[in-house]
Tab-separated table of C-alpha atoms in Angstrom:
chain	number	residue	atom	x	y	z
U	1	UNK	CA	73.865	21.031	35.992
U	2	UNK	CA	71.681	19.644	33.135
U	3	UNK	CA	68.571	21.666	32.446
U	4	UNK	CA	66.030	18.908	33.305
U	5	UNK	CA	67.625	18.354	36.700
U	6	UNK	CA	67.536	22.026	37.533
U	7	UNK	CA	63.843	22.046	36.606
U	8	UNK	CA	63.161	19.124	38.962
U	9	UNK	CA	65.189	20.883	41.635
U	10	UNK	CA	63.077	23.994	41.203
U	11	UNK	CA	59.870	21.971	41.575
U	12	UNK	CA	61.225	20.264	44.695
U	13	UNK	CA	62.130	23.600	46.239
U	14	UNK	CA	58.730	24.956	45.403
U	15	UNK	CA	56.970	21.956	46.900
U	16	UNK	CA	58.900	22.207	50.149
U	17	UNK	CA	58.285	25.960	50.344
U	18	UNK	CA	54.539	25.726	49.634
U	19	UNK	CA	53.977	22.249	51.058
U	20	UNK	CA	51.590	23.310	53.816
U	21	UNK	CA	49.556	25.556	51.526
U	22	UNK	CA	49.281	22.903	48.805
U	23	UNK	CA	48.218	20.203	51.270
U	24	UNK	CA	45.657	22.540	52.814
U	25	UNK	CA	44.370	23.605	49.369
U	26	UNK	CA	44.004	19.993	48.238
U	27	UNK	CA	42.244	19.031	51.450
U	28	UNK	CA	39.868	22.002	51.204
U	29	UNK	CA	39.103	21.181	47.570
U	30	UNK	CA	38.235	17.569	48.391
U	31	UNK	CA	36.315	18.450	51.552
U	32	UNK	CA	34.218	21.197	49.969
U	33	UNK	CA	33.391	19.367	46.723
U	34	UNK	CA	32.501	16.089	48.459
U	35	UNK	CA	30.349	17.765	51.089
U	36	UNK	CA	28.594	19.998	48.539
U	37	UNK	CA	28.009	16.979	46.275
U	38	UNK	CA	26.544	14.966	49.163
U	39	UNK	CA	24.108	17.712	50.178
U	40	UNK	CA	23.232	18.371	46.526
U	41	UNK	CA	22.360	14.668	46.095
U	42	UNK	CA	20.169	14.695	49.190
U	43	UNK	CA	18.240	17.639	47.706
U	44	UNK	CA	18.524	16.875	43.986
U	45	UNK	CA	17.675	13.157	43.980
U	46	UNK	CA	14.037	13.568	45.087
U	47	UNK	CA	13.723	16.446	42.629
U	48	UNK	CA	15.046	14.291	39.765
U	49	UNK	CA	12.770	11.391	40.720
U	50	UNK	CA	9.751	13.723	40.820
U	51	UNK	CA	10.555	15.110	37.377
U	52	UNK	CA	10.744	11.578	35.947
U	53	UNK	CA	7.635	10.099	37.536
U	54	UNK	CA	5.437	13.124	36.786
U	55	UNK	CA	6.365	13.135	33.090
U	56	UNK	CA	3.495	12.398	30.670
U	57	UNK	CA	3.077	8.636	30.289
U	58	UNK	CA	5.146	7.834	33.382
U	59	UNK	CA	3.932	6.238	36.621
U	60	UNK	CA	2.449	9.357	38.228
U	61	UNK	CA	1.863	11.787	35.363
U	62	UNK	CA	1.244	15.332	36.531
U	63	UNK	CA	1.891	17.968	33.924
U	64	UNK	CA	1.882	21.102	36.149
U	65	UNK	CA	4.330	19.590	38.664
U	66	UNK	CA	6.525	18.285	35.851
U	67	UNK	CA	6.651	21.605	34.029
U	68	UNK	CA	7.162	23.757	37.128
U	69	UNK	CA	9.998	21.564	38.448
U	70	UNK	CA	11.612	21.472	35.004
U	71	UNK	CA	11.389	25.264	34.852
U	72	UNK	CA	12.944	25.745	38.291
U	73	UNK	CA	15.776	23.353	37.392
U	74	UNK	CA	16.455	25.182	34.139
U	75	UNK	CA	16.517	28.572	35.841
U	76	UNK	CA	18.928	27.207	38.457
U	77	UNK	CA	21.157	25.821	35.742
U	78	UNK	CA	21.150	29.022	33.674
U	79	UNK	CA	22.551	31.335	36.346
U	80	UNK	CA	26.336	31.612	35.949
U	81	UNK	CA	28.035	30.239	39.056
U	82	UNK	CA	30.092	33.351	39.715
U	83	UNK	CA	26.891	35.441	39.797
U	84	UNK	CA	25.205	32.957	42.117
U	85	UNK	CA	28.253	33.055	44.362
U	86	UNK	CA	27.960	36.811	44.829
U	87	UNK	CA	24.175	37.004	44.837
U	88	UNK	CA	23.927	34.423	47.611
U	89	UNK	CA	26.315	36.227	49.985
U	90	UNK	CA	23.563	37.428	52.381
U	91	UNK	CA	22.024	33.960	52.466
U	92	UNK	CA	25.427	32.334	52.991
U	93	UNK	CA	26.107	34.698	55.921
U	94	UNK	CA	22.796	33.717	57.405
U	95	UNK	CA	23.570	29.997	57.163
U	96	UNK	CA	27.304	29.807	57.913
U	97	UNK	CA	27.903	33.147	59.646
U	98	UNK	CA	30.507	34.267	57.097
U	99	UNK	CA	30.757	34.650	53.348
U	100	UNK	CA	34.413	33.764	52.888
U	101	UNK	CA	36.352	30.560	53.261
U	102	UNK	CA	35.658	26.940	52.341
U	103	UNK	CA	32.606	26.431	54.587
U	104	UNK	CA	30.912	29.509	53.186
U	105	UNK	CA	31.474	28.299	49.628
U	106	UNK	CA	29.607	25.049	50.329
U	107	UNK	CA	26.320	26.999	50.329
U	108	UNK	CA	26.420	28.449	46.764
U	109	UNK	CA	28.107	25.271	45.477
U	110	UNK	CA	25.300	23.118	46.835
U	111	UNK	CA	22.658	25.413	45.393
U	112	UNK	CA	24.361	25.429	42.000
U	113	UNK	CA	24.788	21.652	42.053
U	114	UNK	CA	21.252	20.683	43.116
U	115	UNK	CA	19.522	21.346	39.752
U	116	UNK	CA	22.502	19.753	38.009
U	117	UNK	CA	22.084	16.644	40.174
U	118	UNK	CA	18.333	16.586	39.476
U	119	UNK	CA	19.083	16.425	35.734
U	120	UNK	CA	21.734	13.738	36.245
U	121	UNK	CA	19.266	11.603	38.217
U	122	UNK	CA	16.557	12.226	35.605
U	123	UNK	CA	18.945	11.153	32.854
U	124	UNK	CA	19.816	7.931	34.687
U	125	UNK	CA	16.227	7.020	35.530
U	126	UNK	CA	14.827	7.526	32.050
U	127	UNK	CA	17.359	5.009	30.756
U	128	UNK	CA	15.423	2.268	32.598
U	129	UNK	CA	13.446	0.314	30.034
U	130	UNK	CA	9.708	0.905	29.881
U	131	UNK	CA	9.106	-2.847	29.831
U	132	UNK	CA	10.425	-3.138	33.390
U	133	UNK	CA	8.045	-0.464	34.639
U	134	UNK	CA	5.151	-2.124	32.848
U	135	UNK	CA	6.142	-5.486	34.345
U	136	UNK	CA	6.155	-3.984	37.834
U	137	UNK	CA	2.770	-2.327	37.207
U	138	UNK	CA	1.319	-5.609	35.962
U	139	UNK	CA	2.348	-7.137	39.302
U	140	UNK	CA	0.510	-4.506	41.279
U	141	UNK	CA	3.542	-2.503	42.378
U	142	UNK	CA	2.826	0.956	43.801
U	143	UNK	CA	4.622	4.002	42.398
U	144	UNK	CA	6.798	4.023	45.489
U	145	UNK	CA	7.750	0.364	44.965
U	146	UNK	CA	8.519	1.050	41.310
U	147	UNK	CA	10.825	3.916	42.317
U	148	UNK	CA	12.693	2.037	45.043
U	149	UNK	CA	12.672	-1.505	43.652
U	150	UNK	CA	12.944	-0.863	39.925
U	151	UNK	CA	14.021	2.641	38.858
U	152	UNK	CA	16.758	3.358	41.415
U	153	UNK	CA	18.401	-0.097	41.665
U	154	UNK	CA	18.319	-0.663	37.911
U	155	UNK	CA	19.949	2.687	37.179
U	156	UNK	CA	22.454	2.605	40.056
U	157	UNK	CA	25.562	2.143	37.850
U	158	UNK	CA	24.491	5.138	35.775
U	159	UNK	CA	23.777	7.169	38.931
U	160	UNK	CA	27.300	6.392	40.204
U	161	UNK	CA	28.782	7.650	36.935
U	162	UNK	CA	26.681	10.792	37.364
U	163	UNK	CA	28.085	11.315	40.859
U	164	UNK	CA	31.657	11.362	39.579
U	165	UNK	CA	30.678	13.826	36.830
U	166	UNK	CA	29.028	16.035	39.466
U	167	UNK	CA	32.065	15.978	41.762
U	168	UNK	CA	34.326	16.876	38.857
U	169	UNK	CA	32.099	19.803	37.840
U	170	UNK	CA	32.161	21.029	41.433
U	171	UNK	CA	35.956	20.837	41.548
U	172	UNK	CA	35.866	23.299	38.641
U	173	UNK	CA	33.196	25.526	40.241
U	174	UNK	CA	35.062	25.570	43.532
U	175	UNK	CA	38.261	26.656	41.807
U	176	UNK	CA	36.253	29.641	40.546
U	177	UNK	CA	35.187	30.440	44.086
U	178	UNK	CA	38.887	30.874	44.836
U	179	UNK	CA	38.591	34.256	43.090
U	180	UNK	CA	36.446	35.561	45.956
U	181	UNK	CA	38.348	34.001	48.828
U	182	UNK	CA	36.711	30.619	48.898
U	183	UNK	CA	39.859	28.687	49.760
U	184	UNK	CA	41.044	25.533	48.058
U	185	UNK	CA	43.460	25.065	45.178
U	186	UNK	CA	41.754	27.726	43.059
U	187	UNK	CA	42.357	30.311	45.804
U	188	UNK	CA	46.020	29.344	45.826
U	189	UNK	CA	46.299	29.620	42.070
U	190	UNK	CA	44.734	33.103	42.088
U	191	UNK	CA	46.597	34.540	45.058
U	192	UNK	CA	50.053	33.177	44.377
U	193	UNK	CA	49.999	32.207	40.713
U	194	UNK	CA	48.075	35.210	39.370
U	195	UNK	CA	48.405	38.155	41.756
U	196	UNK	CA	52.060	37.446	42.640
U	197	UNK	CA	53.095	36.231	39.191
U	198	UNK	CA	54.273	32.872	40.577
U	199	UNK	CA	53.482	30.809	37.517
U	200	UNK	CA	55.199	27.768	39.045
U	201	UNK	CA	52.620	27.707	41.856
U	202	UNK	CA	49.899	28.061	39.258
U	203	UNK	CA	51.396	25.109	37.370
U	204	UNK	CA	51.525	22.840	40.458
U	205	UNK	CA	47.943	23.639	41.479
U	206	UNK	CA	46.733	22.824	37.977
U	207	UNK	CA	48.610	19.499	38.054
U	208	UNK	CA	47.006	18.709	41.404
U	209	UNK	CA	43.540	19.556	40.047
U	210	UNK	CA	44.147	17.323	37.017
U	211	UNK	CA	45.176	14.448	39.313
U	212	UNK	CA	42.074	14.925	41.504
U	213	UNK	CA	39.788	14.909	38.460
U	214	UNK	CA	41.473	11.823	36.965
U	215	UNK	CA	41.254	9.862	40.215
U	216	UNK	CA	37.575	10.694	40.761
U	217	UNK	CA	36.744	9.738	37.177
U	218	UNK	CA	38.654	6.444	37.474
U	219	UNK	CA	37.074	5.561	40.812
U	220	UNK	CA	33.584	6.422	39.566
U	221	UNK	CA	33.898	4.437	36.335
U	222	UNK	CA	35.490	1.507	38.159
U	223	UNK	CA	32.773	1.351	40.810
U	224	UNK	CA	29.994	1.667	38.220
U	225	UNK	CA	31.459	-1.077	36.087
U	226	UNK	CA	32.064	-3.452	38.974
U	227	UNK	CA	28.560	-3.126	40.419
U	228	UNK	CA	26.752	-3.372	37.060
U	229	UNK	CA	25.462	-6.947	36.854
U	230	UNK	CA	24.866	-6.558	33.133
U	231	UNK	CA	28.633	-6.979	32.738
U	232	UNK	CA	28.685	-10.447	34.318
U	233	UNK	CA	29.111	-13.159	31.709
I	1	UNK	CA	-13.764	-16.862	34.742
I	2	UNK	CA	-13.315	-13.856	32.479
I	3	UNK	CA	-16.260	-12.229	30.738
I	4	UNK	CA	-15.637	-9.375	28.386
I	5	UNK	CA	-18.702	-7.616	26.954
I	6	UNK	CA	-18.769	-5.102	24.104
I	7	UNK	CA	-15.333	-3.738	24.822
I	8	UNK	CA	-14.105	-0.636	22.988
I	9	UNK	CA	-10.729	1.000	23.218
I	10	UNK	CA	-10.084	4.284	21.475
I	11	UNK	CA	-6.695	5.983	21.783
I	12	UNK	CA	-6.636	9.739	21.558
I	13	UNK	CA	-3.608	10.807	19.590
I	14	UNK	CA	-2.514	14.158	18.259
I	15	UNK	CA	-3.754	13.236	14.805
I	16	UNK	CA	-7.192	12.253	16.107
I	17	UNK	CA	-8.876	9.160	17.465
I	18	UNK	CA	-7.432	5.735	16.838
I	19	UNK	CA	-9.658	2.713	17.336
I	20	UNK	CA	-7.789	-0.296	18.760
I	21	UNK	CA	-10.753	-2.458	19.787
I	22	UNK	CA	-14.374	-2.401	18.688
I	23	UNK	CA	-17.234	-4.322	20.228
I	24	UNK	CA	-15.107	-7.175	21.528
I	25	UNK	CA	-16.849	-9.861	23.554
I	26	UNK	CA	-15.031	-12.841	24.948
I	27	UNK	CA	-15.832	-15.528	27.459
I	28	UNK	CA	-12.922	-17.425	28.963
I	29	UNK	CA	-13.748	-20.347	31.223
I	30	UNK	CA	-11.639	-21.606	34.122
I	31	UNK	CA	-8.628	-23.652	33.044
I	32	UNK	CA	-8.944	-22.681	29.392
I	33	UNK	CA	-5.856	-21.983	27.351
I	34	UNK	CA	-7.475	-19.329	25.251
I	35	UNK	CA	-5.574	-18.252	22.159
I	36	UNK	CA	-6.067	-14.780	20.736
I	37	UNK	CA	-4.580	-14.657	17.278
I	38	UNK	CA	-4.254	-11.862	14.767
I	39	UNK	CA	-1.858	-9.924	12.614
I	40	UNK	CA	0.322	-7.284	14.211
I	41	UNK	CA	-1.616	-4.136	14.958
I	42	UNK	CA	-4.928	-5.996	15.183
I	43	UNK	CA	-5.411	-4.930	18.799
I	44	UNK	CA	-4.654	-8.210	20.557
I	45	UNK	CA	-2.082	-6.727	22.940
I	46	UNK	CA	-4.453	-3.922	23.829
I	47	UNK	CA	-7.156	-6.483	24.587
I	48	UNK	CA	-5.013	-8.494	26.990
I	49	UNK	CA	-3.777	-5.332	28.691
I	50	UNK	CA	-7.367	-4.312	29.349
I	51	UNK	CA	-7.836	-7.469	31.421
I	52	UNK	CA	-5.458	-6.292	34.168
I	53	UNK	CA	-6.305	-2.655	33.416
I	54	UNK	CA	-2.799	-1.749	32.308
I	55	UNK	CA	-4.902	-0.141	29.621
I	56	UNK	CA	-8.208	1.453	30.564
I	57	UNK	CA	-10.983	0.457	28.160
I	58	UNK	CA	-13.076	3.237	26.662
I	59	UNK	CA	-16.406	1.390	26.916
I	60	UNK	CA	-17.599	-2.063	27.821
I	61	UNK	CA	-17.598	-4.425	30.738
I	62	UNK	CA	-15.044	-6.840	32.174
I	63	UNK	CA	-16.006	-9.342	34.867
I	64	UNK	CA	-13.393	-11.588	36.450
I	65	UNK	CA	-14.594	-14.416	38.688
I	66	UNK	CA	-17.887	-12.683	39.246
I	67	UNK	CA	-16.280	-9.378	40.194
I	68	UNK	CA	-16.881	-6.510	37.816
I	69	UNK	CA	-13.541	-4.767	37.373
I	70	UNK	CA	-14.624	-2.304	34.719
I	71	UNK	CA	-17.936	-1.072	33.385
I	72	UNK	CA	-18.758	1.937	31.306
I	73	UNK	CA	-21.670	1.797	28.902
I	74	UNK	CA	-21.744	3.524	25.547
I	75	UNK	CA	-25.376	4.474	25.992
I	76	UNK	CA	-26.124	7.037	28.615
I	77	UNK	CA	-27.776	5.572	31.708
I	78	UNK	CA	-31.191	7.103	30.946
I	79	UNK	CA	-31.256	5.547	27.467
I	80	UNK	CA	-30.287	2.041	28.592
I	81	UNK	CA	-33.020	-0.497	29.326
I	82	UNK	CA	-31.173	-1.785	32.359
I	83	UNK	CA	-28.976	1.007	33.734
I	84	UNK	CA	-25.952	-0.050	35.741
I	85	UNK	CA	-23.369	1.905	37.643
I	86	UNK	CA	-19.998	2.608	36.096
I	87	UNK	CA	-17.134	0.658	37.650
I	88	UNK	CA	-13.478	1.534	37.556
I	89	UNK	CA	-11.098	-0.111	39.988
I	90	UNK	CA	-8.559	2.258	41.527
I	91	UNK	CA	-6.009	2.363	44.325
I	92	UNK	CA	-5.517	-0.734	46.425
I	93	UNK	CA	-8.367	-2.630	44.692
I	94	UNK	CA	-6.581	-2.211	41.369
I	95	UNK	CA	-3.234	-3.303	42.830
I	96	UNK	CA	-4.906	-6.330	44.467
I	97	UNK	CA	-6.463	-7.305	41.124
I	98	UNK	CA	-3.128	-7.087	39.354
I	99	UNK	CA	-1.458	-9.226	42.008
I	100	UNK	CA	-3.997	-11.944	41.237
I	101	UNK	CA	-3.292	-11.937	37.508
I	102	UNK	CA	0.137	-13.038	36.269
I	103	UNK	CA	1.518	-11.581	33.057
I	104	UNK	CA	4.427	-12.461	30.816
I	105	UNK	CA	5.674	-10.468	27.853
I	106	UNK	CA	7.527	-10.955	24.595
I	107	UNK	CA	10.728	-9.816	26.293
I	108	UNK	CA	11.176	-11.366	29.742
I	109	UNK	CA	11.600	-7.909	31.361
I	110	UNK	CA	13.900	-9.207	34.070
I	111	UNK	CA	15.552	-6.804	36.485
I	112	UNK	CA	19.140	-6.857	35.235
I	113	UNK	CA	20.652	-5.918	38.601
I	114	UNK	CA	18.918	-8.789	40.433
I	115	UNK	CA	19.820	-12.453	40.238
I	116	UNK	CA	17.310	-15.165	39.285
I	117	UNK	CA	16.213	-15.777	42.850
I	118	UNK	CA	15.608	-12.132	43.595
I	119	UNK	CA	13.810	-11.568	40.289
I	120	UNK	CA	11.318	-14.264	41.200
I	121	UNK	CA	11.024	-12.760	44.684
I	122	UNK	CA	10.044	-9.370	43.235
I	123	UNK	CA	6.235	-9.802	43.083
I	124	UNK	CA	6.295	-11.389	46.548
I	125	UNK	CA	8.146	-8.379	47.945
I	126	UNK	CA	5.654	-6.130	46.204
I	127	UNK	CA	2.772	-8.011	47.819
I	128	UNK	CA	4.427	-7.719	51.243
I	129	UNK	CA	5.045	-11.444	51.813
I	130	UNK	CA	7.349	-12.058	54.823
I	131	UNK	CA	10.997	-12.898	54.052
I	132	UNK	CA	11.028	-16.530	55.261
I	133	UNK	CA	7.981	-17.312	53.173
I	134	UNK	CA	9.506	-15.648	50.126
I	135	UNK	CA	12.502	-17.978	50.351
I	136	UNK	CA	10.507	-21.215	50.355
I	137	UNK	CA	8.119	-19.965	47.683
I	138	UNK	CA	10.979	-18.908	45.388
I	139	UNK	CA	12.610	-22.337	45.794
I	140	UNK	CA	9.327	-24.018	44.780
I	141	UNK	CA	8.964	-21.773	41.762
I	142	UNK	CA	12.541	-22.300	40.576
I	143	UNK	CA	11.902	-26.017	40.825
I	144	UNK	CA	8.684	-25.680	38.832
I	145	UNK	CA	10.429	-24.054	35.877
I	146	UNK	CA	13.676	-26.062	36.351
I	147	UNK	CA	15.968	-23.092	36.875
I	148	UNK	CA	17.166	-23.921	40.414
I	149	UNK	CA	20.802	-24.401	39.404
I	150	UNK	CA	20.850	-20.802	38.118
I	151	UNK	CA	19.444	-19.289	41.321
I	152	UNK	CA	22.413	-17.003	41.874
I	153	UNK	CA	23.071	-16.139	38.252
I	154	UNK	CA	22.185	-12.790	36.737
I	155	UNK	CA	19.963	-12.361	33.637
I	156	UNK	CA	23.019	-11.439	31.522
I	157	UNK	CA	24.268	-14.992	32.114
I	158	UNK	CA	21.083	-16.726	30.917
I	159	UNK	CA	19.854	-17.798	27.486
I	160	UNK	CA	16.631	-16.387	26.043
I	161	UNK	CA	14.673	-19.485	27.019
I	162	UNK	CA	16.037	-19.487	30.554
I	163	UNK	CA	15.127	-15.824	30.942
I	164	UNK	CA	11.576	-16.486	29.816
I	165	UNK	CA	11.345	-19.390	32.301
I	166	UNK	CA	12.380	-17.015	35.084
I	167	UNK	CA	9.708	-14.562	33.987
I	168	UNK	CA	7.102	-17.346	34.045
I	169	UNK	CA	8.137	-18.351	37.568
I	170	UNK	CA	7.901	-14.706	38.587
I	171	UNK	CA	4.441	-14.307	37.048
I	172	UNK	CA	3.239	-17.329	39.030
I	173	UNK	CA	4.753	-16.214	42.343
I	174	UNK	CA	1.545	-14.905	43.898
I	175	UNK	CA	-0.375	-18.041	42.748
I	176	UNK	CA	-2.570	-16.242	40.228
I	177	UNK	CA	-5.574	-18.019	38.741
I	178	UNK	CA	-5.029	-16.273	35.433
I	179	UNK	CA	-1.841	-15.954	33.390
I	180	UNK	CA	-1.790	-13.414	30.564
I	181	UNK	CA	0.804	-14.191	27.907
I	182	UNK	CA	1.633	-11.449	25.396
I	183	UNK	CA	3.540	-13.250	22.609
I	184	UNK	CA	5.923	-14.923	25.069
I	185	UNK	CA	7.707	-16.993	22.418
I	186	UNK	CA	7.998	-14.483	19.574
I	187	UNK	CA	11.641	-13.747	20.351
I	188	UNK	CA	12.661	-17.411	20.771
I	189	UNK	CA	13.855	-20.093	18.350
I	190	UNK	CA	11.507	-22.980	17.561
I	191	UNK	CA	13.088	-25.496	19.948
I	192	UNK	CA	12.968	-23.063	22.874
I	193	UNK	CA	9.445	-22.054	21.856
I	194	UNK	CA	8.368	-25.672	22.220
I	195	UNK	CA	9.976	-25.955	25.652
I	196	UNK	CA	8.221	-22.811	26.845
I	197	UNK	CA	4.875	-24.005	25.436
I	198	UNK	CA	5.336	-27.382	27.182
I	199	UNK	CA	6.021	-25.546	30.407
I	200	UNK	CA	2.888	-23.398	30.032
I	201	UNK	CA	0.853	-26.508	29.251
I	202	UNK	CA	2.189	-28.230	32.398
I	203	UNK	CA	1.373	-25.175	34.473
I	204	UNK	CA	-2.165	-25.161	33.118
I	205	UNK	CA	-2.581	-28.857	33.893
I	206	UNK	CA	-0.852	-28.984	37.287
I	207	UNK	CA	-1.752	-25.628	38.781
I	208	UNK	CA	-5.112	-25.222	37.007
I	209	UNK	CA	-4.129	-21.756	35.837
I	210	UNK	CA	-6.291	-20.192	33.144
I	211	UNK	CA	-4.068	-18.972	30.344
I	212	UNK	CA	-4.734	-16.298	27.759
I	213	UNK	CA	-2.215	-16.550	24.954
I	214	UNK	CA	-1.696	-13.717	22.494
I	215	UNK	CA	0.074	-14.777	19.331
I	216	UNK	CA	0.371	-14.218	15.605
I	217	UNK	CA	1.425	-17.827	14.960
I	218	UNK	CA	-1.270	-20.421	14.363
I	219	UNK	CA	1.201	-23.199	15.305
I	220	UNK	CA	1.168	-22.019	18.888
I	221	UNK	CA	-2.613	-22.015	18.976
I	222	UNK	CA	-2.693	-25.535	17.526
I	223	UNK	CA	-0.171	-26.761	20.029
I	224	UNK	CA	-1.621	-25.691	23.336
I	225	UNK	CA	-4.906	-23.790	23.045
I	226	UNK	CA	-8.312	-25.342	23.560
I	227	UNK	CA	-10.139	-22.235	22.391
I	228	UNK	CA	-9.274	-19.459	20.030
I	229	UNK	CA	-10.477	-16.026	19.026
I	230	UNK	CA	-9.384	-14.527	15.720
I	231	UNK	CA	-9.032	-10.783	15.863
I	232	UNK	CA	-8.870	-8.733	12.694
I	233	UNK	CA	-8.580	-4.977	12.595
I	234	UNK	CA	-10.015	-4.211	16.034
I	235	UNK	CA	-12.795	-6.820	15.951
I	236	UNK	CA	-13.095	-10.459	16.905
I	237	UNK	CA	-14.258	-12.130	13.695
I	238	UNK	CA	-14.359	-15.734	14.800
I	239	UNK	CA	-14.143	-17.596	18.094
I	240	UNK	CA	-14.798	-20.967	19.640
I	241	UNK	CA	-13.392	-24.423	20.277
I	242	UNK	CA	-10.087	-24.906	18.557
I	243	UNK	CA	-11.157	-27.831	16.345
I	244	UNK	CA	-14.258	-26.075	15.184
I	245	UNK	CA	-12.481	-22.864	14.176
I	246	UNK	CA	-9.459	-24.443	12.558
I	247	UNK	CA	-11.328	-27.163	10.668
I	248	UNK	CA	-14.060	-24.871	9.371
I	249	UNK	CA	-12.518	-21.442	9.174
I	250	UNK	CA	-15.402	-19.135	8.350
I	251	UNK	CA	-13.400	-16.049	7.635
I	252	UNK	CA	-10.757	-15.187	5.083
I	253	UNK	CA	-8.384	-13.902	7.769
I	254	UNK	CA	-8.469	-17.258	9.559
I	255	UNK	CA	-7.679	-19.057	6.324
I	256	UNK	CA	-4.826	-16.630	5.724
I	257	UNK	CA	-3.398	-17.254	9.183
I	258	UNK	CA	-3.708	-21.010	8.607
I	259	UNK	CA	-2.006	-20.765	5.216
I	260	UNK	CA	0.854	-18.791	6.675
I	261	UNK	CA	2.129	-21.846	8.512
I	262	UNK	CA	2.201	-24.152	5.497
I	263	UNK	CA	3.648	-21.824	2.926
I	264	UNK	CA	1.418	-20.081	0.445
I	265	UNK	CA	0.141	-23.008	-1.571
I	266	UNK	CA	-2.683	-24.265	0.642
């Protein structure tokens, strides 16, 4: 039997043997990262908006609020995820009832992602040209109207790109949570690939993670490009 | 219509105080097309932005249609012969004032994610006009600036002149009595500039809108303004009827601005 065929045969055997585990791991990875991203956006978007509008020279300048929020976000972003994961165990137990498994991992993931999301939103909103804000002010728009009718809609394509970046970062974070029994593809890679020296399982999980990341990136870029009216000629 | 008395604007910067306007007084009557001309950095933009309080003056008084929108005297109340209360519009009064004054800019500042129709609808939405009314009003406005056939196009699909026409329609949406124009043709070629000036002239004639036109080009003043103020380094140095100022320029700066349009030989 030629060598390449035997390699394919080995992969096929592996896939049939670990099929259920791989499907479950992929499903858990998607479920956890999407849910954590969604909750993080619910919490992080208002935070990001507040940071932008309270900046000096913006529509509702407020230095103390701006500085304090910026500080909190930076602290949140400085804590290594693996530390956060362990440190939050009591809190996670309180919320979910357990500290292991996919559902439990959503808690630290969301908390790690929220300051990240706030910065992503901030980055998107500050790209909106000052002239547009001034125009809206000259027409008597309230700060609220400027946020919802100018800042958010004008930066939507950029926000969408930020969402795909966030999901991809969380796929990576969640794989780390596999080390402490968080489930998902990372858990599989650690338990089978690392502890049991099954490097073929490790290889397949990595390929799956690469595919997930590629697809999310493609979908995000595609959606952002299609909805951006600046691209219409 | 608009009375500006002894207006001062001082910006506080890290390197100290920067004077943008000093002792500026201006009287614009209803239906004027009042040109404010000066070199770049003379303070003309700051002046026009004080009128809708995008910029808060440091001292002085601004009265629009009999309503004092800003007053803060340099002299302390006890020193003044005729002490008056300070006035500074805030909150809903300020928003209401701004909705009654249209403004257009050098760049059209269109919302890139909205089509022409919805860009013009923006100030109406902001003012809380009901949807059905917005539709008919937007149709009228598109007709006024002849952009109806582009109603569903996005700004990226329009030429510079078309974009500026949309911004003019938008500025007129809430039927303002005053239209502030901050160098609206500076980014346009001469043919398009003429079309935009014709449009502004028509609007002044048909809708009886008072126009304040900031510019650094004397040609624009000659073409559509009936009055002009020349501003030079924070101060108004000359003002009055257009013929009077241009035929007998009293100040060197006015002569310089006039020369600029005919080459340097005049």
